[in-house]
Coordinates of C-alpha atoms and ligand atoms in Angstrom, one line a residue:
X1 CA -2.9 1.6 14.7
X2 CA -6.0 -0.1 13.4
X3 CA -7.5 -1.3 10.1
X4 CA -10.5 0.8 9.0
X5 CA -13.0 0.4 6.2
X6 CA -12.3 3.0 3.5
X7 CA -14.7 1.8 0.8
X8 CA -17.1 -1.0 -0.2
X9 CA -18.7 -2.4 -3.3
X10 CA -20.9 -5.2 -4.5
X11 CA -21.6 -7.2 -7.7
X12 CA -24.5 -9.5 -8.0
X13 CA -25.8 -11.2 -11.1
X14 CA -29.0 -9.7 -12.7
X15 CA -30.6 -13.0 -13.0
X16 CA -33.1 -13.7 -10.1
X17 CA -34.2 -17.2 -9.3
X18 CA -37.5 -17.1 -7.3
X19 CA -38.9 -19.8 -5.0
X20 CA -41.8 -20.2 -7.5
X21 CA -39.3 -21.1 -10.3
X22 CA -37.7 -23.6 -7.9
X23 CA -41.1 -25.3 -7.4
X24 CA -40.9 -26.3 -11.1
X25 CA -37.4 -27.8 -10.7
X26 CA -37.4 -29.7 -7.4
X27 CA -40.1 -31.0 -5.0
X28 CA -40.5 -27.9 -2.8
X29 CA -42.8 -25.0 -2.1
X30 CA -42.4 -21.3 -1.7
X31 CA -44.1 -21.6 1.7
X32 CA -41.6 -24.2 2.9
X33 CA -38.6 -22.2 1.8
X34 CA -39.8 -18.9 3.3
X35 CA -40.9 -20.5 6.6
X36 CA -37.8 -22.7 7.0
X37 CA -35.1 -20.3 5.7
X38 CA -36.5 -16.8 5.1
X39 CA -35.3 -16.9 1.4
X40 CA -37.5 -15.5 -1.3
X41 CA -35.1 -15.3 -4.2
X42 CA -31.4 -15.6 -5.0
X43 CA -29.1 -14.4 -7.8
X44 CA -27.7 -16.9 -10.3
X45 CA -24.6 -16.2 -12.5
X46 CA -25.1 -16.4 -16.3
X47 CA -22.6 -18.6 -18.2
X48 CA -20.2 -15.6 -18.8
X49 CA -20.3 -14.6 -15.1
X50 CA -17.7 -16.2 -12.8
X51 CA -16.3 -15.9 -9.4
X52 CA -13.4 -13.7 -10.7
X53 CA -15.7 -11.5 -12.9
X54 CA -18.0 -10.8 -9.9
X55 CA -15.1 -10.2 -7.6
X56 CA -13.4 -7.9 -10.1
X57 CA -16.6 -5.8 -10.4
X58 CA -17.1 -5.6 -6.6
X59 CA -13.4 -4.8 -6.1
X60 CA -13.5 -2.0 -8.7
X61 CA -16.6 -0.5 -7.0
X62 CA -14.9 -0.6 -3.6
X63 CA -11.6 1.0 -4.9
X64 CA -13.7 3.8 -6.6
X65 CA -15.8 4.3 -3.5
X66 CA -12.7 4.7 -1.4
X67 CA -11.5 7.4 -3.8
X68 CA -8.4 5.3 -4.6
X69 CA -6.7 4.0 -7.8
X70 CA -5.9 0.3 -8.3
X71 CA -2.2 1.2 -7.8
X72 CA -2.9 2.2 -4.2
X73 CA -3.8 -1.4 -3.3
X74 CA -0.9 -3.1 -1.6
X75 CA -2.5 -6.6 -1.2
X76 CA -5.5 -8.5 -2.4
X77 CA -7.2 -11.3 -0.6
X78 CA -10.1 -13.2 -2.1
X79 CA -12.2 -15.5 0.2
X80 CA -14.1 -18.1 -1.8
X81 CA -15.2 -21.7 -1.8
X82 CA -15.9 -21.6 -5.5
X83 CA -12.6 -20.5 -7.1
X84 CA -12.3 -19.5 -10.7
X85 CA -10.4 -22.7 -11.4
X86 CA -8.0 -25.0 -9.4
X87 CA -4.8 -23.3 -10.5
X88 CA -4.0 -20.4 -10.4
X89 CA -5.8 -18.8 -7.5
X90 CA -8.8 -16.5 -8.1
X91 CA -6.9 -13.5 -6.9
X92 CA -4.6 -13.8 -10.0
X93 CA -7.5 -13.2 -12.3
X94 CA -9.0 -10.5 -10.1
X95 CA -5.7 -8.6 -9.7
X96 CA -5.2 -8.7 -13.5
X97 CA -8.8 -7.6 -14.1
X98 CA -8.4 -4.7 -11.7
X99 CA -5.0 -3.6 -12.9
X100 CA -3.4 -4.2 -9.5
X101 CA 0.4 -4.3 -9.0
X102 CA 0.5 -6.2 -5.7
X103 CA 0.5 -9.6 -4.2
X104 CA -2.7 -11.7 -3.9
X105 CA -3.9 -14.9 -2.4
X106 CA -7.1 -16.8 -1.9
X107 CA -8.4 -17.7 1.5
X108 CA -10.6 -20.8 2.2
X109 CA -12.6 -20.8 5.4
X110 CA -16.1 -21.6 4.1
X111 CA -18.8 -19.1 5.0
X112 CA -16.5 -17.7 7.7
X113 CA -14.0 -16.8 5.0
X114 CA -14.8 -13.1 5.0
X115 CA -14.2 -12.6 8.7
X116 CA -10.9 -14.6 8.3
X117 CA -9.7 -12.3 5.4
X118 CA -10.8 -9.2 7.3
X119 CA -8.6 -10.2 10.3
X120 CA -5.7 -11.4 8.1
X121 CA -5.8 -8.2 6.0
X122 CA -6.0 -6.0 9.1
X123 CA -3.0 -7.8 10.6
X124 CA -0.9 -7.4 7.5
X125 CA -2.0 -3.8 7.2
X126 CA -1.1 -2.8 10.8
X127 CA 1.9 -5.1 11.3
X128 CA 3.3 -5.3 7.8
X129 CA 3.4 -1.6 6.9
X130 CA 0.8 -1.8 4.1
X131 CA -1.5 1.2 3.4
X132 CA -4.5 -0.5 1.7
X133 CA -5.7 -4.0 1.5
X134 CA -8.6 -5.1 -0.7
X135 CA -10.6 -8.0 0.8
X136 CA -13.2 -9.6 -1.4
X137 CA -15.8 -12.4 -0.7
X138 CA -17.0 -13.9 -4.0
X139 CA -19.0 -17.0 -4.8
X140 CA -20.7 -18.7 -7.7
X141 CA -22.2 -21.4 -5.6
X142 CA -24.8 -22.3 -8.4
X143 CA -22.0 -24.2 -10.2
X144 CA -21.4 -26.5 -7.2
X145 CA -25.0 -27.1 -6.2
X146 CA -26.7 -30.3 -7.4
X147 CA -29.8 -29.0 -9.2
X148 CA -31.7 -32.1 -8.2
X149 CA -31.0 -31.8 -4.5
X150 CA -33.8 -29.8 -2.9
X151 CA -32.0 -29.6 0.5
X152 CA -29.3 -27.3 -1.0
X153 CA -30.7 -26.0 -4.3
X154 CA -33.1 -23.7 -2.5
X155 CA -30.5 -22.2 -0.1
X156 CA -27.5 -20.9 -2.1
X157 CA -26.9 -18.0 -4.4
X158 CA -24.2 -16.1 -6.2
X159 CA -22.6 -12.7 -5.6
X160 CA -19.5 -10.8 -4.5
X161 CA -18.7 -7.9 -2.2
X162 CA -15.4 -6.1 -1.4
X163 CA -14.0 -3.8 1.3
X164 CA -10.9 -1.6 1.1
X165 CA -9.1 -1.6 4.4
X166 CA -6.8 1.4 5.2
X167 CA -4.5 1.8 8.2
X168 CA -5.3 4.5 10.8
X169 CA -2.6 6.7 12.1
X170 CA -0.2 5.2 14.7
X171 CA -1.7 7.0 17.6
X172 CA -5.4 6.5 16.9
X173 CA -7.6 7.3 19.9
X174 CA -9.1 4.3 21.8
X175 CA -12.6 5.3 20.6
X176 CA -11.4 5.7 17.0
X177 CA -12.6 3.6 14.1
X178 CA -11.2 0.2 13.0
X179 CA -11.1 -3.5 13.9
X180 CA -11.2 -3.7 17.7
X181 CA -11.2 -7.5 18.4
X182 CA -12.0 -10.9 16.8
X183 CA -12.4 -14.6 17.4
X184 CA -11.5 -17.3 14.9
X185 CA -12.1 -21.0 15.2
X186 CA -12.4 -24.3 13.4
X187 CA -13.5 -27.8 14.5
X188 CA -12.2 -30.1 11.8
X189 CA -13.9 -33.2 13.4
X190 CA -17.1 -31.8 11.8
X191 CA -15.6 -31.5 8.3
X192 CA -18.0 -34.0 6.8
X193 CA -21.1 -32.0 7.7
X194 CA -20.6 -29.7 4.7
X195 CA -18.3 -30.8 1.9
X196 CA -17.7 -31.4 -1.8
X197 CA -16.2 -34.9 -1.5
X198 CA -14.5 -35.2 -4.9
X199 CA -12.2 -33.0 -7.0
X200 CA -9.3 -32.8 -4.6
X201 CA -6.2 -34.9 -3.8
X202 CA -8.1 -37.4 -1.7
X203 CA -10.7 -38.2 -4.4
X204 CA -9.8 -36.8 -7.8
X205 CA -12.5 -36.3 -10.3
X206 CA -13.2 -39.5 -12.2
X207 CA -16.1 -41.1 -14.2
X208 CA -17.1 -42.8 -10.9
X209 CA -17.2 -39.6 -8.8
X210 CA -19.2 -37.9 -11.5
X211 CA -21.6 -40.9 -11.7
X212 CA -22.1 -40.5 -7.9
X213 CA -22.5 -36.7 -8.2
X214 CA -19.6 -36.2 -5.7
X215 CA -18.6 -33.0 -7.4
X216 CA -21.6 -31.3 -5.7
X217 CA -22.0 -29.8 -2.3
X218 CA -23.3 -32.2 0.4
X219 CA -24.7 -30.8 3.6
X220 CA -26.2 -32.3 6.7
X221 CA -28.4 -29.3 7.2
X222 CA -30.1 -30.0 10.5
X223 CA -26.7 -31.0 12.1
X224 CA -25.2 -27.7 10.9
X225 CA -28.2 -25.8 12.0
X226 CA -28.0 -27.3 15.5
X227 CA -24.4 -26.1 16.0
X228 CA -24.7 -22.8 14.2
X229 CA -26.7 -20.8 16.7
X230 CA -24.5 -21.8 19.7
X231 CA -21.3 -21.2 17.6
X232 CA -22.3 -17.7 16.5
X233 CA -23.4 -16.7 20.0
X234 CA -20.2 -18.1 21.7
X235 CA -17.9 -16.6 19.1
X236 CA -19.6 -13.2 19.1
X237 CA -19.5 -13.1 22.9
X238 CA -15.8 -14.0 22.8
X239 CA -15.0 -11.2 20.3
X240 CA -17.1 -8.7 22.3
X241 CA -15.3 -9.7 25.5
X242 CA -11.9 -9.1 23.9
X243 CA -13.1 -5.7 22.8
X244 CA -14.2 -5.0 26.4
X245 CA -17.8 -4.7 25.2
X246 CA -21.2 -6.3 25.8
X247 CA -23.9 -6.9 23.3
X248 CA -25.7 -3.8 24.5
X249 CA -22.8 -1.8 23.0
X250 CA -23.5 -3.2 19.5
X251 CA -25.1 -0.8 17.1
X252 CA -25.3 -3.3 14.2
X253 CA -25.2 -7.1 14.2
X254 CA -24.3 -8.3 10.7
X255 CA -24.3 -12.1 10.7
X256 CA -23.6 -14.6 7.9
X257 CA -26.8 -15.0 6.0
X258 CA -27.4 -18.8 6.1
X259 CA -30.9 -19.1 7.5
X260 CA -33.3 -16.4 8.9
X261 CA -34.1 -18.7 11.8
X262 CA -30.4 -19.0 12.7
X263 CA -30.0 -15.3 12.6
X264 CA -33.2 -14.6 14.7
X265 CA -32.2 -17.2 17.3
X266 CA -28.6 -15.9 17.6
X267 CA -29.6 -12.3 17.8
X268 CA -32.2 -13.2 20.4
X269 CA -29.7 -15.1 22.6
X270 CA -27.2 -12.2 22.2
X271 CA -29.9 -9.8 23.3
X272 CA -29.6 -7.8 20.1
X273 CA -33.0 -6.5 18.8
X274 CA -34.2 -7.3 15.3
X275 CA -34.0 -3.6 14.2
X276 CA -30.2 -3.7 14.9
X277 CA -29.7 -6.9 13.0
X278 CA -29.0 -6.7 9.2
X279 CA -30.8 -9.3 7.2
X280 CA -30.8 -9.6 3.4
X281 CA -31.1 -13.4 3.0
X282 CA -34.6 -12.9 1.6
X283 CA -33.1 -11.4 -1.6
X284 CA -29.8 -13.3 -2.0
X285 CA -30.0 -16.7 -0.1
X286 CA -26.7 -17.9 1.3
X287 CA -23.8 -16.5 -0.6
X288 CA -21.1 -18.0 1.7
X289 CA -18.0 -15.8 1.9
X290 CA -19.8 -13.0 0.1
X291 CA -22.7 -12.8 2.5
X292 CA -21.3 -10.6 5.3
X293 CA -19.6 -8.1 3.0
X294 CA -22.7 -7.9 0.9
X295 CA -24.8 -7.1 4.0
X296 CA -22.2 -4.6 5.2
X297 CA -22.1 -2.8 1.8
X298 CA -25.9 -2.6 1.6
X299 CA -26.2 -1.3 5.1
X300 CA -23.5 1.3 4.4
X301 CA -25.2 2.3 1.1
X302 CA -28.5 2.7 2.9
X303 CA -26.8 5.1 5.3
X304 CA -27.4 2.8 8.3
X305 CA -23.8 2.5 9.3
X306 CA -22.6 5.9 10.8
X307 CA -19.1 6.8 11.8
X308 CA -18.6 5.6 15.4
X309 CA -21.1 2.8 15.2
X310 CA -20.0 -0.5 16.8
X311 CA -20.5 -3.4 14.2
X312 CA -20.5 -7.0 15.2
X313 CA -19.8 -9.6 12.4
X314 CA -20.2 -13.3 12.9
X315 CA -19.9 -16.1 10.4
X316 CA -19.7 -19.9 10.4
X317 CA -19.5 -22.6 7.8
X318 CA -17.7 -25.6 6.2
X319 CA -14.8 -26.8 8.3
X320 CA -16.7 -26.2 10.6
X321 CA -15.1 -22.8 10.8
X322 CA -16.4 -19.7 12.7
X323 CA -15.2 -16.1 13.0
X324 CA -16.5 -13.0 14.7
X325 CA -15.2 -9.4 14.6
X326 CA -16.0 -6.2 16.3
X327 CA -15.2 -3.0 14.5
X328 CA -16.0 0.6 14.9
X329 CA -17.3 2.1 11.6
X330 CA -15.6 5.0 10.0
X331 CA -12.6 6.1 7.9
X332 CA -9.1 6.3 9.3
Ligands
LIG1 O1 -23.6 -21.4 5.4 C1 -23.3 -22.2 6.5 C2 -23.8 -23.5 6.6 N1 -25.2 -23.8 6.2 C3 -26.2 -23.6 7.1 O2 -26.1 -22.9 8.1 C4 -27.5 -24.4 6.9 C5 -28.0 -24.9 8.2 N2 -29.2 -25.7 8.0 C6 -30.4 -25.2 7.7 O3 -30.5 -24.0 7.4 C7 -31.6 -26.1 7.7 O4 -31.2 -27.3 8.3 C8 -32.2 -26.4 6.3 C9 -32.9 -25.1 5.7 C10 -31.1 -26.9 5.4 C11 -33.3 -27.4 6.4 O5 -34.3 -27.0 7.3 P1 -34.8 -27.9 8.5 O6 -35.8 -27.2 9.2 O7 -33.6 -28.4 9.3 O8 -35.4 -29.1 7.7 P2 -35.1 -30.7 7.8 O9 -33.8 -30.9 7.0 O10 -35.1 -31.2 9.2 O11 -36.3 -31.3 7.0 C12 -37.6 -31.2 7.4 C13 -38.5 -31.8 6.4 C14 -38.1 -33.1 5.9 O12 -39.2 -33.9 5.5 P3 -39.8 -35.0 6.6 O13 -38.7 -36.0 6.8 O14 -40.2 -34.2 7.8 O15 -41.0 -35.6 5.8 C15 -37.3 -32.8 4.6 O16 -37.3 -33.9 3.7 O17 -38.5 -30.9 5.2 C16 -38.1 -31.7 4.0 N3 -37.4 -30.8 3.2 C17 -38.0 -30.0 2.3 N4 -39.3 -29.8 1.9 C18 -39.5 -29.0 0.9 C19 -36.0 -30.6 3.1 N5 -35.7 -29.7 2.2 C20 -36.9 -29.3 1.6 C21 -37.3 -28.4 0.6 N6 -38.6 -28.3 0.3 N7 -36.4 -27.7 -0.1

């Protein structure tokens, strides 16, 4: 029995923030951003758009695309680093907005959050007797970015995307669709490379933390970059090995969209050609937990993903976490 993708959907703010507009806000240039990151524009939430509102819109689209009703969903997981508010969890608002009658929880694993929730949802589906699990990656990163910090302000964007997972029959053939293998990891000794220092139990928000701008994301970009390529390659190879596959078996590589140079280097080292690698960072920037499902949904909408295709996902981010998954595309 395996977890298969039954439907997908996205929600991105209409508002585009171009590199040219960023040139007016921080000391940067379109040329630097394009050359160093591959990003040309990102979407930014308007004041009335939130993590839960984007997640709800993406979730509704995925449920509809799967041909299901909200009452068919047995569990909701929302992966996010930018929750609606500290309490309750974002899934409470999303479940209410969608009219779900099931349990929900949020999952925090940084930019690897989507792979983590895919694996978790699949395990509960196949081991827990559920029929449909809705997994959503949703972020409004623009609310945690220091608008005066050029090293992060140019990178991140807002958006959400959702997949409906459904269980295959108990005696699915070996070459049938579904999640085949995965690899998850975290090296907490690197936690300080990418963090929001204040606002939690260690350093609650205070006048002092606000004065020091500690409510904003801090990233040691070059350090993260140095580890990212090796991490993605090692994790992807581990997941492929567990699936009994090699990179030559991969039809589509859909990595976390953090930096076009990281994606190119990882694909090159894995031996996966550019035409088999899905890249949309130029239009959305880094949307953290939303980036992989956004890329999956766009590739599926474009008709690139065909039943039977082997899809390799790989993400990494704050923690430092990483996660890779191998799945065969197609409905149960
Ligand atoms: O989502 C998961 C986690 N995040 C990531 O994976 C991000 C990983 N890191 C990166 O993508 C890259 O490290 C960045 C895009 C953040 C930075 O690119 P880089 O090539 O590593 O640049 P750098 O930080 O080494 O900076 C090179 C130069 C510096 O100037 P000097 O010291 O050479 O004079 C920076 O001050 O570029 C400067 N710089 C900028 N210049 C124009 C840094 N940010 C900017 C900017 N515009 N926005």
